[in-house]
Amino acid sequence: MRLVLVGAAGRMGRAVEAVALAAGDVEIAARVDERPDLSGGNGVWSAEAASVLARGDVVVEFSSPRGAREAAAACVARGAALVSGSTGLSSEDEAAMRTASRKIAVFRASNFSLGVAALRIALQAALEAVPATWDVEIVERHHRLKKDSPSGTALALADDIGKARSLPGSALRHGRQGAAGPRPAAEVGVHAVRGGSWVGDHLVLLAGEGEWLELRHVAQDRAAFAHGALAAARFVTTAGPGWYTMEDMLRAPGRAAR
Ligand code: NAD
């Protein structure tokens, strides 16, 4: 499999490169980064995807909302499949990704780790098992350089909770301050902690009277996301145009993610 890697000089780009190298059957055919000066000189580098896209079978993108938009437009122009992991996309960006998926395979995940996919399944089961009166809060921790808050994964978890409980989008409560008063039942608290070098930590608290339950995933190393992104890249090379998620990959016959 030949990859075009967008955001190649970044933390995730370097993690994907390391996992691809160890995989043996994956070649990084071209690296795209708006900072090609960080390349260190190895292989093919470009400041934009369009000019190098023909070199690869699939584009893997971990860059920025603009990088995701540009990669999707370049993939549509060439009919190439896209695996996209950038977070912090606006609703317009997300809509543009959906439109692109009518012409090409687009695999989007706010979190490519298999552990977070399992956390989301476990959360569904827990929400079905406990009374709807139990309060649900999300606490996420990330490194001090993370640009978007709360994390895309925290928002995906909040979305899962909102759907399970039929809550409106306005049910999200981003932190509390001052005379916040008693906690309304129809609320999902989301708390973003930033500091140090945390790769990614998501804790969902379900609190009842006299007891609570914690479901937690900790990513210790970006390799966790990189493995999932490469599995997604393998998945989309044989998929037709459409919108694909971790759920589709986990449900696929033969479980490509294993
Ligand atoms: P980073 O800042 O270390 O790296 C991003 C790289 O992308 C930089 O080298 C930057 O120069 C490059 N870039 C930015 N915009 C670009 C553009 N328009 N064209 C070309 N290159 C561009 O960040 P990171 O920690 O590697 O994270 C990148 C993104 O991936 C973030 O949005 C982050 O939240 C997300 N992320 C997603 C997952 C997941 O599993 N989905 C996991 C970790 C990080």
Short mmCIF file of C-alpha atoms and ligand atoms in Angstrom, two decimals:
data_model
loop_
_atom_site.label_atom_id
_atom_site.label_comp_id
_atom_site.label_asym_id
_atom_site.label_seq_id
_atom_site.Cartn_x
_atom_site.Cartn_y
_atom_site.Cartn_z
CA MET A 1 0.00 0.00 0.00
CA ARG A 2 1.37 3.40 -1.02
CA LEU A 3 0.39 6.28 1.27
CA VAL A 4 0.40 10.02 0.75
CA LEU A 5 0.81 11.37 4.28
CA VAL A 6 -0.61 14.86 4.96
CA GLY A 7 0.75 16.54 8.10
CA ALA A 8 3.85 14.36 7.76
CA ALA A 9 6.11 16.62 9.89
CA GLY A 10 3.67 16.67 12.83
CA ARG A 11 3.35 14.43 15.88
CA MET A 12 0.75 12.14 14.29
CA GLY A 13 2.44 12.20 10.88
CA ARG A 14 5.66 10.94 12.46
CA ALA A 15 3.76 8.26 14.42
CA VAL A 16 2.08 6.99 11.22
CA GLU A 17 5.47 6.95 9.48
CA ALA A 18 7.02 4.87 12.30
CA VAL A 19 4.16 2.34 12.32
CA ALA A 20 4.18 2.15 8.49
CA LEU A 21 7.92 1.43 8.54
CA ALA A 22 7.44 -1.41 11.02
CA ALA A 23 4.49 -2.83 9.01
CA GLY A 24 6.80 -3.74 6.12
CA ASP A 25 4.10 -3.68 3.37
CA VAL A 26 3.38 0.08 3.54
CA GLU A 27 5.34 2.67 1.59
CA ILE A 28 5.13 6.40 2.29
CA ALA A 29 5.07 7.46 -1.36
CA ALA A 30 4.90 11.20 -0.59
CA ARG A 31 4.82 13.46 2.45
CA VAL A 32 2.77 16.67 2.54
CA ASP A 33 3.24 19.40 5.10
CA GLU A 34 2.93 23.17 4.99
CA ARG A 35 6.29 23.08 6.80
CA PRO A 36 8.31 20.92 4.35
CA ASP A 37 11.41 22.55 5.86
CA LEU A 38 10.90 20.13 8.79
CA SER A 39 11.37 17.15 6.45
CA GLY A 40 14.93 16.22 7.36
CA GLY A 41 15.43 15.56 3.63
CA ASN A 42 14.06 11.99 3.34
CA GLY A 43 11.75 11.03 0.42
CA VAL A 44 9.29 13.16 -1.55
CA TRP A 45 7.95 16.25 0.25
CA SER A 46 5.41 18.82 -0.90
CA ALA A 47 3.69 21.80 0.71
CA GLU A 48 0.34 20.72 -0.81
CA ALA A 49 -1.35 17.40 -1.63
CA ALA A 50 -2.54 17.99 -5.22
CA SER A 51 0.89 17.78 -6.88
CA VAL A 52 1.92 14.44 -5.27
CA LEU A 53 -1.40 12.62 -5.03
CA ALA A 54 -0.79 10.47 -8.11
CA ARG A 55 2.09 8.73 -6.28
CA GLY A 56 -0.16 6.95 -3.75
CA ASP A 57 -3.17 4.61 -3.39
CA VAL A 58 -4.64 6.42 -0.40
CA VAL A 59 -4.21 9.69 1.50
CA VAL A 60 -3.83 9.66 5.30
CA GLU A 61 -4.34 13.10 6.84
CA PHE A 62 -3.56 14.33 10.39
CA SER A 63 -2.94 18.07 10.01
CA SER A 64 -5.54 20.81 10.66
CA PRO A 65 -9.11 21.68 9.58
CA ARG A 66 -7.66 23.50 6.54
CA GLY A 67 -5.36 20.54 5.78
CA ALA A 68 -8.38 18.20 5.94
CA ARG A 69 -10.39 20.44 3.58
CA GLU A 70 -7.54 20.74 1.10
CA ALA A 71 -6.81 16.98 1.19
CA ALA A 72 -10.51 16.19 0.55
CA ALA A 73 -10.64 18.58 -2.43
CA ALA A 74 -7.42 17.10 -3.91
CA CYS A 75 -8.70 13.52 -3.38
CA VAL A 76 -12.02 14.32 -5.11
CA ALA A 77 -10.13 15.85 -8.07
CA ARG A 78 -8.06 12.65 -8.48
CA GLY A 79 -10.58 10.05 -7.27
CA ALA A 80 -8.29 8.97 -4.39
CA ALA A 81 -9.49 7.50 -1.08
CA LEU A 82 -9.01 9.59 2.09
CA VAL A 83 -8.42 8.66 5.73
CA SER A 84 -8.92 11.84 7.76
CA GLY A 85 -8.14 12.33 11.45
CA SER A 86 -7.89 16.09 12.04
CA THR A 87 -10.19 17.37 14.77
CA GLY A 88 -11.73 20.80 15.37
CA LEU A 89 -13.48 20.83 11.96
CA SER A 90 -16.33 23.35 11.62
CA SER A 91 -19.79 22.09 10.67
CA GLU A 92 -19.12 23.47 7.15
CA ASP A 93 -15.88 21.43 6.96
CA GLU A 94 -17.72 18.30 8.12
CA ALA A 95 -20.43 18.95 5.49
CA ALA A 96 -17.72 19.34 2.79
CA MET A 97 -16.27 15.94 3.87
CA ARG A 98 -19.72 14.34 3.55
CA THR A 99 -20.11 15.87 0.07
CA ALA A 100 -16.68 14.50 -0.93
CA SER A 101 -17.79 11.02 0.21
CA ARG A 102 -20.33 10.93 -2.62
CA LYS A 103 -17.41 10.70 -5.06
CA ILE A 104 -14.60 9.03 -3.06
CA ALA A 105 -14.16 6.78 0.00
CA VAL A 106 -13.80 9.01 3.09
CA PHE A 107 -12.88 7.38 6.42
CA ARG A 108 -13.28 9.89 9.27
CA ALA A 109 -12.61 9.25 12.94
CA SER A 110 -12.04 11.70 15.76
CA ASN A 111 -10.13 8.86 17.42
CA PHE A 112 -8.53 5.95 15.55
CA SER A 113 -7.68 3.86 18.62
CA LEU A 114 -9.40 0.50 18.99
CA GLY A 115 -9.66 1.11 22.74
CA VAL A 116 -11.81 4.21 22.21
CA ALA A 117 -14.01 2.26 19.77
CA ALA A 118 -14.46 -0.31 22.57
CA LEU A 119 -15.12 2.48 25.11
CA ARG A 120 -17.98 3.80 22.93
CA ILE A 121 -19.53 0.30 22.75
CA ALA A 122 -19.14 -0.13 26.55
CA LEU A 123 -20.70 3.31 27.14
CA GLN A 124 -23.79 2.35 25.12
CA ALA A 125 -24.19 -0.78 27.25
CA ALA A 126 -23.70 1.18 30.50
CA LEU A 127 -26.23 3.85 29.48
CA GLU A 128 -28.80 1.12 28.78
CA ALA A 129 -28.08 -0.55 32.13
CA VAL A 130 -28.26 2.43 34.53
CA PRO A 131 -31.36 4.59 35.21
CA ALA A 132 -31.74 7.65 32.94
CA THR A 133 -31.57 9.78 36.13
CA TRP A 134 -27.83 9.06 36.53
CA ASP A 135 -25.67 12.10 35.77
CA VAL A 136 -23.06 11.77 33.01
CA GLU A 137 -19.87 13.84 32.85
CA ILE A 138 -16.83 13.62 30.54
CA VAL A 139 -13.33 14.61 31.62
CA GLU A 140 -10.61 14.66 28.95
CA ARG A 141 -6.90 15.38 29.35
CA HIS A 142 -4.47 16.27 26.57
CA HIS A 143 -1.01 17.76 26.08
CA ARG A 144 -0.53 21.50 26.44
CA LEU A 145 -0.11 22.11 22.66
CA LYS A 146 -3.51 20.70 21.61
CA LYS A 147 -5.35 23.34 19.57
CA ASP A 148 -9.04 22.38 19.91
CA SER A 149 -11.07 21.99 23.13
CA PRO A 150 -12.90 19.91 24.08
CA SER A 151 -11.33 17.09 22.08
CA GLY A 152 -13.08 15.60 19.04
CA THR A 153 -13.32 12.33 20.98
CA ALA A 154 -15.04 14.03 23.95
CA LEU A 155 -17.55 15.56 21.51
CA ALA A 156 -18.14 12.15 19.88
CA LEU A 157 -18.74 10.61 23.34
CA ALA A 158 -21.09 13.50 24.23
CA ASP A 159 -22.92 12.94 20.94
CA ASP A 160 -23.32 9.21 21.76
CA ILE A 161 -24.74 10.12 25.20
CA GLY A 162 -27.06 12.77 23.71
CA LYS A 163 -28.43 10.29 21.17
CA ALA A 164 -28.87 7.52 23.77
CA ARG A 165 -30.81 9.93 26.03
CA SER A 166 -32.55 11.99 23.29
CA LEU A 167 -30.93 15.22 24.53
CA PRO A 168 -30.63 18.41 22.43
CA GLY A 169 -27.17 19.73 21.45
CA SER A 170 -27.66 22.50 24.03
CA ALA A 171 -27.41 19.85 26.80
CA LEU A 172 -23.60 20.14 26.71
CA ARG A 173 -22.18 22.01 29.72
CA HIS A 174 -18.57 23.10 29.15
CA GLY A 175 -17.19 23.46 32.67
CA ARG A 176 -18.91 25.24 35.57
CA GLN A 177 -18.17 28.49 37.28
CA GLY A 178 -19.84 30.73 39.86
CA ALA A 179 -23.38 30.15 41.16
CA ALA A 180 -24.08 27.30 38.71
CA GLY A 181 -26.84 25.97 41.01
CA PRO A 182 -28.05 22.38 41.23
CA ARG A 183 -27.09 20.20 38.29
CA PRO A 184 -29.99 19.79 35.80
CA ALA A 185 -30.64 16.14 34.93
CA ALA A 186 -30.66 16.74 31.16
CA GLU A 187 -27.06 17.93 31.03
CA VAL A 188 -23.75 16.39 29.90
CA GLY A 189 -20.77 18.05 31.57
CA VAL A 190 -17.59 18.24 29.45
CA HIS A 191 -14.29 19.24 31.05
CA ALA A 192 -11.04 19.76 29.12
CA VAL A 193 -7.77 19.53 31.08
CA ARG A 194 -4.60 20.70 29.29
CA GLY A 195 -1.00 20.23 30.38
CA GLY A 196 2.29 18.42 29.98
CA SER A 197 2.57 15.75 27.32
CA TRP A 198 -0.62 13.65 27.80
CA VAL A 199 -1.36 11.88 24.50
CA GLY A 200 -5.09 11.48 25.24
CA ASP A 201 -7.20 10.45 28.23
CA HIS A 202 -11.02 10.20 28.21
CA LEU A 203 -13.04 9.46 31.33
CA VAL A 204 -16.83 9.08 31.32
CA LEU A 205 -18.45 9.26 34.76
CA LEU A 206 -21.95 7.91 35.36
CA ALA A 207 -23.09 9.03 38.81
CA GLY A 208 -26.12 7.67 40.70
CA GLU A 209 -27.25 8.00 44.30
CA GLY A 210 -24.47 6.64 46.51
CA GLU A 211 -22.44 5.11 43.67
CA TRP A 212 -20.73 5.92 40.43
CA LEU A 213 -19.20 4.14 37.48
CA GLU A 214 -16.09 5.26 35.55
CA LEU A 215 -15.25 4.20 32.00
CA ARG A 216 -11.80 5.38 30.97
CA HIS A 217 -9.46 5.10 28.01
CA VAL A 218 -5.86 6.24 28.15
CA ALA A 219 -3.74 6.56 25.00
CA GLN A 220 -0.13 6.26 26.14
CA ASP A 221 1.42 6.51 22.70
CA ARG A 222 0.32 7.95 19.32
CA ALA A 223 1.08 4.51 17.85
CA ALA A 224 -2.43 3.57 19.07
CA PHE A 225 -3.98 6.06 16.59
CA ALA A 226 -1.43 5.29 13.88
CA HIS A 227 -2.25 1.54 13.89
CA GLY A 228 -5.96 2.34 13.55
CA ALA A 229 -5.31 4.84 10.74
CA LEU A 230 -3.27 2.26 8.77
CA ALA A 231 -6.04 -0.33 9.28
CA ALA A 232 -8.50 2.30 7.98
CA ALA A 233 -6.24 2.94 4.96
CA ARG A 234 -6.23 -0.80 4.15
CA PHE A 235 -10.03 -0.80 4.57
CA VAL A 236 -10.68 2.10 2.15
CA THR A 237 -8.36 0.86 -0.60
CA THR A 238 -10.98 -1.83 -1.37
CA ALA A 239 -14.06 0.30 -0.56
CA GLY A 240 -16.14 2.29 -3.05
CA PRO A 241 -17.20 5.91 -2.58
CA GLY A 242 -18.92 6.46 0.76
CA TRP A 243 -18.60 7.54 4.39
CA TYR A 244 -16.76 5.12 6.66
CA THR A 245 -16.13 5.10 10.42
CA MET A 246 -14.42 2.90 13.02
CA GLU A 247 -17.76 1.14 13.55
CA ASP A 248 -17.86 0.07 9.89
CA MET A 249 -14.30 -1.28 10.14
CA LEU A 250 -14.97 -3.17 13.39
CA ARG A 251 -18.13 -4.70 11.91
CA ALA A 252 -16.47 -5.66 8.60
CA PRO A 253 -16.11 -9.38 7.87
CA GLY A 254 -12.60 -10.52 8.83
CA ARG A 255 -12.18 -7.49 11.15
CA ALA A 256 -9.60 -5.46 9.17
CA ALA A 257 -8.58 -3.70 12.41
CA ARG A 258 -7.10 -6.84 14.01
P1 NAD B 1 0.89 18.73 14.94
O1 NAD B 1 0.67 20.19 15.09
O2 NAD B 1 2.02 18.07 15.65
O3 NAD B 1 1.05 18.36 13.37
C1 NAD B 1 0.24 18.89 12.35
C2 NAD B 1 1.11 19.01 11.09
O4 NAD B 1 0.24 19.33 10.01
C3 NAD B 1 2.16 20.12 11.21
O5 NAD B 1 3.44 19.64 10.82
C4 NAD B 1 1.64 21.22 10.25
O6 NAD B 1 2.71 21.92 9.61
C5 NAD B 1 0.84 20.38 9.25
N1 NAD B 1 -0.25 21.14 8.61
C6 NAD B 1 -1.20 21.88 9.20
N2 NAD B 1 -2.03 22.41 8.28
C7 NAD B 1 -1.61 21.97 7.08
C8 NAD B 1 -2.07 22.14 5.74
N3 NAD B 1 -3.11 22.93 5.45
N4 NAD B 1 -1.38 21.53 4.73
C9 NAD B 1 -0.29 20.76 5.02
N5 NAD B 1 0.18 20.55 6.27
C10 NAD B 1 -0.48 21.13 7.27
O7 NAD B 1 -0.51 18.05 15.35
P2 NAD B 1 -0.80 16.50 15.66
O8 NAD B 1 -0.70 16.27 17.13
O9 NAD B 1 -0.03 15.64 14.73
O10 NAD B 1 -2.37 16.45 15.30
C11 NAD B 1 -2.83 16.76 14.00
C12 NAD B 1 -4.35 16.67 14.00
O11 NAD B 1 -4.75 15.31 14.24
C13 NAD B 1 -5.02 17.50 15.10
O12 NAD B 1 -6.26 18.01 14.60
C14 NAD B 1 -5.28 16.49 16.20
O13 NAD B 1 -6.34 16.83 17.07
C15 NAD B 1 -5.64 15.28 15.36
N6 NAD B 1 -5.48 13.98 16.02
C16 NAD B 1 -6.40 13.06 15.69
C17 NAD B 1 -6.29 11.77 16.21
C18 NAD B 1 -7.30 10.73 15.79
O14 NAD B 1 -7.20 9.57 16.22
N7 NAD B 1 -8.26 11.09 14.93
C19 NAD B 1 -5.25 11.46 17.09
C20 NAD B 1 -4.31 12.45 17.41
C21 NAD B 1 -4.43 13.71 16.86
#
